[in-house]
Amino acid sequence: MAQEKVRVSTRTLQWKCVESREEISNRLYYGRFILCPLMRGQADTIGIAMRRALLGEIEGTCITRVKFEGLLPEYSDLLHEYSDIEGIQESVHEILMNLKEIVLKSNLYRTSKAYICVQGPGCVTAQDIVLPPYVQIVDPTHHIAMLTESIDFCIGLQIERNRGYHIKSPNNFQDGSYPIDAVFMPVRNANYSIHSYGNGNEKREILFLEIWTNGSLTPKEALYEASRNLIDLFIPFLRPEDKNLHFYNNKPKGTLPCFTFGTELDEIMKGKRKKLLKYTFIDQFEFPPKIYNCLKRSNIHTLMDLLNNTPEDLMKIEGLLIEDVKKIYNILDRKSKYF
């Protein structure tokens, strides 16, 4: 009987955006959405899950490392984060903070390079950044530095796409470059509230969901992305359990088939064109999102990283099953003719 009630209630669920605005002064986008009618308790379940997904499951793009190149080379080894540079109004730290606040949007999953090369005097803004074609700047007028003298201001930038908040390591300074605390979260804040109506057993709820984004996504796009990520997390529970797998200590066990590569990929592995492996990223193989995310979490970014793992190694990666490992090698076989 309860099961039938749930079917009736979920069939008529509707959602809509009741308010949307752009807060230009803070570079924020705001949206308010409602979902109804919900049975008692459902609004809280959905609200908690959506808020966590909005704040933690959506990927963003930002600058993660900066290197000063061609700027006062005789002092480049002596510069530290709080140095003042002659001819520049801001200190190194202030420049890093200005770069940290730049909002970028990108659809690719890789680490990319960009640079700025400007001759003073003048103001350096985000529009002076030379970016790859797949990366865009949300606010080109964002201030970076003020050059007070005729000097060459050249810096290299590392751009990365990820999720969450990454704090720089104090020992992660290398080759005169400076890591930046990375805030990859496009959603700056998310709140939900619940309005109840009706009496007794007929009581129903309305879920109000508020979303603020940094401009790289609209609140509606963030809502779509968070919903898709939540669905991906729950899909494994909808699949029938594989009876051929035996679990011991929560690790899937089974007999792996013998995998063979295509002739082209086999030649690369033997060293004839081995350099290709280092510069071929797994992004190019169009792996399903689940497989791609599992590989990235295990620091497998290139074809070299992937092929250095045996099928047994891949099976030890959390979230990968025998079917996923088979799919990886099938995709590699199909793509090997392009190398």
XYZ file of C-alpha atoms in Angstrom:
339
model
C 0.000 0.000 0.000
C 2.808 2.393 0.875
C 4.563 1.500 -2.350
C 1.490 2.505 -4.354
C 1.318 5.886 -2.572
C 4.919 6.658 -3.503
C 4.224 5.894 -7.146
C 1.270 8.238 -7.223
C 3.152 11.068 -5.488
C 6.336 10.896 -7.567
C 4.448 10.710 -10.862
C 3.082 14.222 -10.384
C 6.289 15.899 -9.119
C 6.977 19.240 -10.764
C 9.780 21.755 -10.411
C 10.281 25.276 -11.678
C 12.554 28.286 -11.281
C 10.712 31.018 -9.409
C 13.529 33.594 -9.264
C 16.738 34.215 -11.180
C 19.083 37.173 -11.102
C 22.686 38.205 -11.702
C 24.457 40.038 -8.903
C 27.118 41.804 -10.984
C 28.818 43.569 -8.084
C 29.803 40.240 -6.503
C 30.017 38.309 -9.783
C 27.355 35.945 -8.454
C 24.367 34.328 -10.116
C 21.338 33.509 -7.989
C 18.457 31.132 -8.616
C 15.558 29.856 -6.511
C 13.683 26.672 -7.405
C 10.725 24.760 -5.987
C 9.853 21.064 -6.152
C 6.392 19.769 -5.189
C 4.251 18.000 -4.111
C 6.364 15.808 -1.834
C 5.291 13.395 0.865
C 6.258 14.128 4.446
C 10.018 13.665 4.928
C 10.913 13.556 1.229
C 11.782 17.254 1.024
C 14.447 16.890 3.710
C 15.917 13.815 1.998
C 16.173 15.563 -1.375
C 17.318 18.877 0.109
C 20.253 17.351 2.029
C 21.410 15.272 -0.962
C 21.117 18.154 -3.452
C 22.954 20.622 -1.224
C 25.879 18.224 -0.757
C 25.969 17.442 -4.485
C 25.859 21.131 -5.423
C 28.739 22.033 -3.100
C 30.918 18.951 -3.504
C 30.173 17.034 -6.708
C 30.410 19.707 -9.431
C 33.759 20.296 -11.099
C 35.238 23.719 -11.809
C 38.289 25.219 -13.497
C 40.823 27.590 -11.957
C 44.485 28.635 -11.892
C 46.551 26.357 -9.635
C 50.167 27.434 -10.237
C 51.981 30.597 -11.372
C 55.540 31.007 -12.622
C 57.223 34.376 -13.212
C 59.129 34.125 -16.481
C 61.332 36.797 -18.018
C 60.697 39.193 -15.127
C 63.871 40.484 -13.480
C 65.795 37.243 -14.152
C 68.690 38.296 -11.930
C 66.293 38.230 -8.961
C 64.071 35.315 -10.012
C 65.765 32.899 -7.610
C 65.401 35.335 -4.708
C 61.706 36.098 -5.126
C 59.404 34.743 -2.461
C 55.648 35.028 -2.071
C 55.788 38.351 -0.211
C 58.411 40.034 -2.390
C 57.912 43.484 -3.903
C 58.932 43.817 -7.543
C 60.217 47.109 -8.854
C 57.893 48.554 -11.472
C 54.809 46.702 -10.198
C 52.405 48.249 -7.730
C 51.335 44.897 -6.223
C 53.508 42.408 -4.354
C 53.882 38.813 -5.537
C 51.315 37.727 -2.935
C 48.743 40.271 -4.130
C 49.212 39.168 -7.739
C 48.668 35.535 -6.705
C 45.488 36.464 -4.829
C 44.173 38.382 -7.846
C 44.851 35.372 -10.084
C 43.138 33.063 -7.592
C 39.893 35.048 -7.884
C 39.706 34.748 -11.684
C 36.716 32.626 -12.695
C 37.222 30.254 -15.640
C 34.940 27.825 -17.422
C 36.068 24.755 -19.345
C 34.593 21.490 -20.599
C 37.797 19.445 -20.719
C 39.357 17.328 -17.989
C 43.067 18.000 -18.081
C 45.806 20.297 -16.857
C 46.383 23.118 -19.339
C 48.851 25.951 -19.785
C 48.263 29.667 -20.301
C 50.402 32.780 -20.085
C 50.455 36.557 -19.792
C 53.052 38.704 -21.549
C 52.447 42.463 -21.293
C 54.762 45.476 -21.509
C 54.234 48.333 -19.050
C 53.255 50.834 -18.017
C 49.582 49.953 -17.794
C 46.978 47.791 -16.104
C 47.059 44.024 -16.500
C 43.606 42.409 -16.481
C 42.189 38.965 -17.111
C 41.658 39.749 -20.779
C 45.473 39.772 -21.201
C 45.647 36.039 -20.431
C 46.325 33.926 -23.518
C 44.197 30.816 -22.995
C 43.675 27.511 -24.820
C 40.570 27.587 -27.048
C 38.598 25.347 -24.673
C 38.951 27.699 -21.673
C 36.991 30.942 -21.237
C 37.162 33.837 -18.768
C 33.917 34.864 -17.086
C 35.021 38.429 -16.191
C 37.728 39.795 -18.574
C 37.936 43.088 -16.601
C 39.230 41.392 -13.443
C 42.334 43.250 -12.181
C 45.661 41.383 -11.900
C 48.440 43.984 -11.569
C 49.364 47.620 -12.230
C 52.655 48.173 -14.075
C 54.128 51.567 -13.157
C 57.243 51.333 -15.339
C 58.224 50.107 -18.791
C 58.927 46.483 -17.867
C 58.019 43.142 -19.398
C 55.453 41.336 -17.277
C 55.531 37.661 -18.335
C 54.104 34.830 -16.262
C 53.120 31.248 -17.010
C 49.897 29.797 -15.611
C 48.772 26.253 -14.918
C 45.023 25.692 -15.278
C 43.299 22.648 -13.835
C 39.795 21.239 -13.667
C 38.790 19.397 -10.502
C 36.313 19.478 -7.637
C 36.366 20.690 -4.046
C 38.975 22.873 -2.359
C 42.701 22.131 -2.636
C 45.101 23.775 -0.182
C 48.631 24.417 -1.440
C 51.476 22.619 0.268
C 54.124 24.893 1.874
C 56.831 22.656 0.389
C 55.358 22.663 -3.101
C 57.424 25.552 -4.497
C 59.497 24.428 -7.462
C 61.365 26.019 -10.369
C 60.405 29.504 -9.225
C 56.696 28.736 -9.456
C 54.045 29.369 -6.828
C 51.073 27.073 -6.065
C 47.702 28.704 -5.423
C 44.916 27.483 -3.152
C 42.359 26.211 -5.641
C 38.611 26.663 -5.135
C 37.147 24.451 -7.850
C 33.557 24.799 -6.608
C 31.350 26.730 -9.082
C 28.548 26.773 -6.496
C 29.413 29.302 -3.801
C 26.421 28.584 -1.586
C 23.286 26.434 -1.522
C 20.382 26.479 0.928
C 17.059 24.708 1.128
C 13.862 25.250 3.094
C 10.631 23.314 3.439
C 7.013 24.501 3.451
C 4.321 22.094 4.657
C 0.601 22.187 3.864
C -2.412 19.936 4.349
C -3.614 18.018 7.412
C -3.040 14.583 8.907
C -2.095 11.810 6.521
C -2.669 14.136 3.553
C 0.144 16.481 4.608
C 2.441 17.472 1.746
C 5.711 19.435 1.448
C 7.238 21.947 -0.944
C 11.041 22.110 -1.265
C 12.620 25.538 -1.876
C 16.204 25.373 -3.149
C 18.472 28.450 -3.414
C 21.714 28.367 -5.421
C 24.498 30.933 -5.810
C 27.186 30.307 -8.468
C 30.384 32.129 -9.437
C 29.258 32.730 -13.033
C 30.986 29.766 -14.692
C 27.622 27.996 -14.420
C 24.123 29.376 -14.087
C 22.133 28.084 -11.073
C 19.954 26.041 -13.444
C 23.024 24.439 -15.069
C 24.434 23.688 -11.609
C 21.141 22.018 -10.664
C 21.279 19.815 -13.782
C 24.934 18.893 -13.159
C 24.389 18.034 -9.495
C 21.343 15.910 -10.373
C 23.293 13.969 -13.014
C 26.144 13.330 -10.569
C 23.723 12.069 -7.926
C 22.099 9.724 -10.447
C 25.529 8.365 -11.471
C 26.311 7.607 -7.831
C 23.135 5.540 -7.402
C 23.142 3.713 -10.764
C 25.240 0.764 -9.435
C 22.450 -0.069 -6.971
C 19.984 -0.426 -9.857
C 22.061 -3.089 -11.625
C 21.663 -6.794 -10.798
C 24.525 -8.237 -8.792
C 27.108 -10.079 -10.895
C 26.892 -13.707 -9.759
C 30.295 -14.513 -11.258
C 32.032 -12.256 -8.731
C 32.980 -13.378 -5.240
C 33.625 -10.794 -2.571
C 36.221 -11.063 0.146
C 36.926 -8.088 2.386
C 34.714 -6.010 0.054
C 37.124 -6.591 -2.864
C 35.684 -8.118 -6.067
C 37.394 -11.342 -7.070
C 37.117 -13.134 -10.373
C 39.034 -14.579 -13.269
C 40.303 -11.929 -15.640
C 40.525 -12.802 -19.335
C 43.764 -12.428 -21.244
C 43.879 -8.956 -22.791
C 45.792 -8.302 -26.018
C 46.543 -5.010 -27.732
C 46.220 -4.130 -31.352
C 49.402 -4.284 -33.467
C 49.871 -0.479 -33.429
C 49.592 -0.166 -29.652
C 51.787 -3.224 -29.182
C 54.553 -1.546 -31.207
C 54.329 1.557 -29.034
C 54.672 -0.573 -25.914
C 57.846 -2.129 -27.355
C 59.433 1.323 -27.549
C 59.227 2.266 -31.225
C 56.994 5.258 -30.521
C 57.036 5.273 -26.744
C 57.084 9.085 -26.455
C 53.472 9.141 -27.636
C 52.408 7.500 -24.391
C 53.522 10.461 -22.264
C 51.593 13.000 -24.331
C 48.386 11.048 -24.904
C 45.834 11.824 -22.202
C 43.029 9.486 -21.192
C 40.616 12.337 -22.040
C 41.096 11.412 -25.705
C 39.637 7.915 -25.296
C 36.066 8.899 -24.384
C 35.853 6.565 -21.398
C 32.475 6.497 -19.598
C 32.318 9.021 -16.725
C 32.514 6.305 -14.061
C 35.699 4.757 -15.531
C 37.253 8.160 -16.227
C 36.671 9.403 -12.671
C 38.055 6.194 -11.118
C 41.223 6.453 -13.226
C 41.744 10.137 -12.420
C 41.298 9.508 -8.691
C 44.085 6.918 -8.979
C 46.423 9.484 -10.639
C 46.157 7.836 -14.051
C 46.253 10.781 -16.448
C 48.089 9.569 -19.559
C 48.211 6.465 -21.711
C 51.628 5.723 -20.179
C 50.090 5.733 -16.692
C 47.294 3.434 -17.844
C 49.476 0.864 -19.613
C 51.869 0.693 -16.670
C 49.003 -0.971 -14.772
C 48.134 -4.614 -15.322
C 44.484 -5.714 -15.480
C 44.900 -6.983 -11.908
C 46.126 -3.518 -10.854
C 43.098 -1.884 -12.450
C 40.783 -4.280 -10.626
C 42.193 -3.013 -7.314
C 41.019 0.535 -8.090
C 37.978 1.365 -6.025
C 34.841 1.400 -8.158
C 36.177 -0.582 -11.150
C 34.662 -3.991 -11.937
C 35.678 -6.704 -14.412
C 33.263 -5.274 -16.982
C 34.903 -1.842 -16.648
C 38.404 -3.286 -17.162
C 37.168 -5.154 -20.253
C 35.674 -1.923 -21.582
C 38.977 -0.058 -21.032
C 40.927 -2.580 -23.095
C 38.262 -2.755 -25.799
C 38.446 1.034 -26.204
C 42.257 0.898 -26.305
C 42.130 -1.756 -29.017
C 39.749 0.325 -31.143
C 41.821 3.483 -30.748
C 45.240 1.866 -31.244
C 45.053 2.218 -35.043
C 45.240 6.033 -34.712
C 48.707 5.983 -33.105
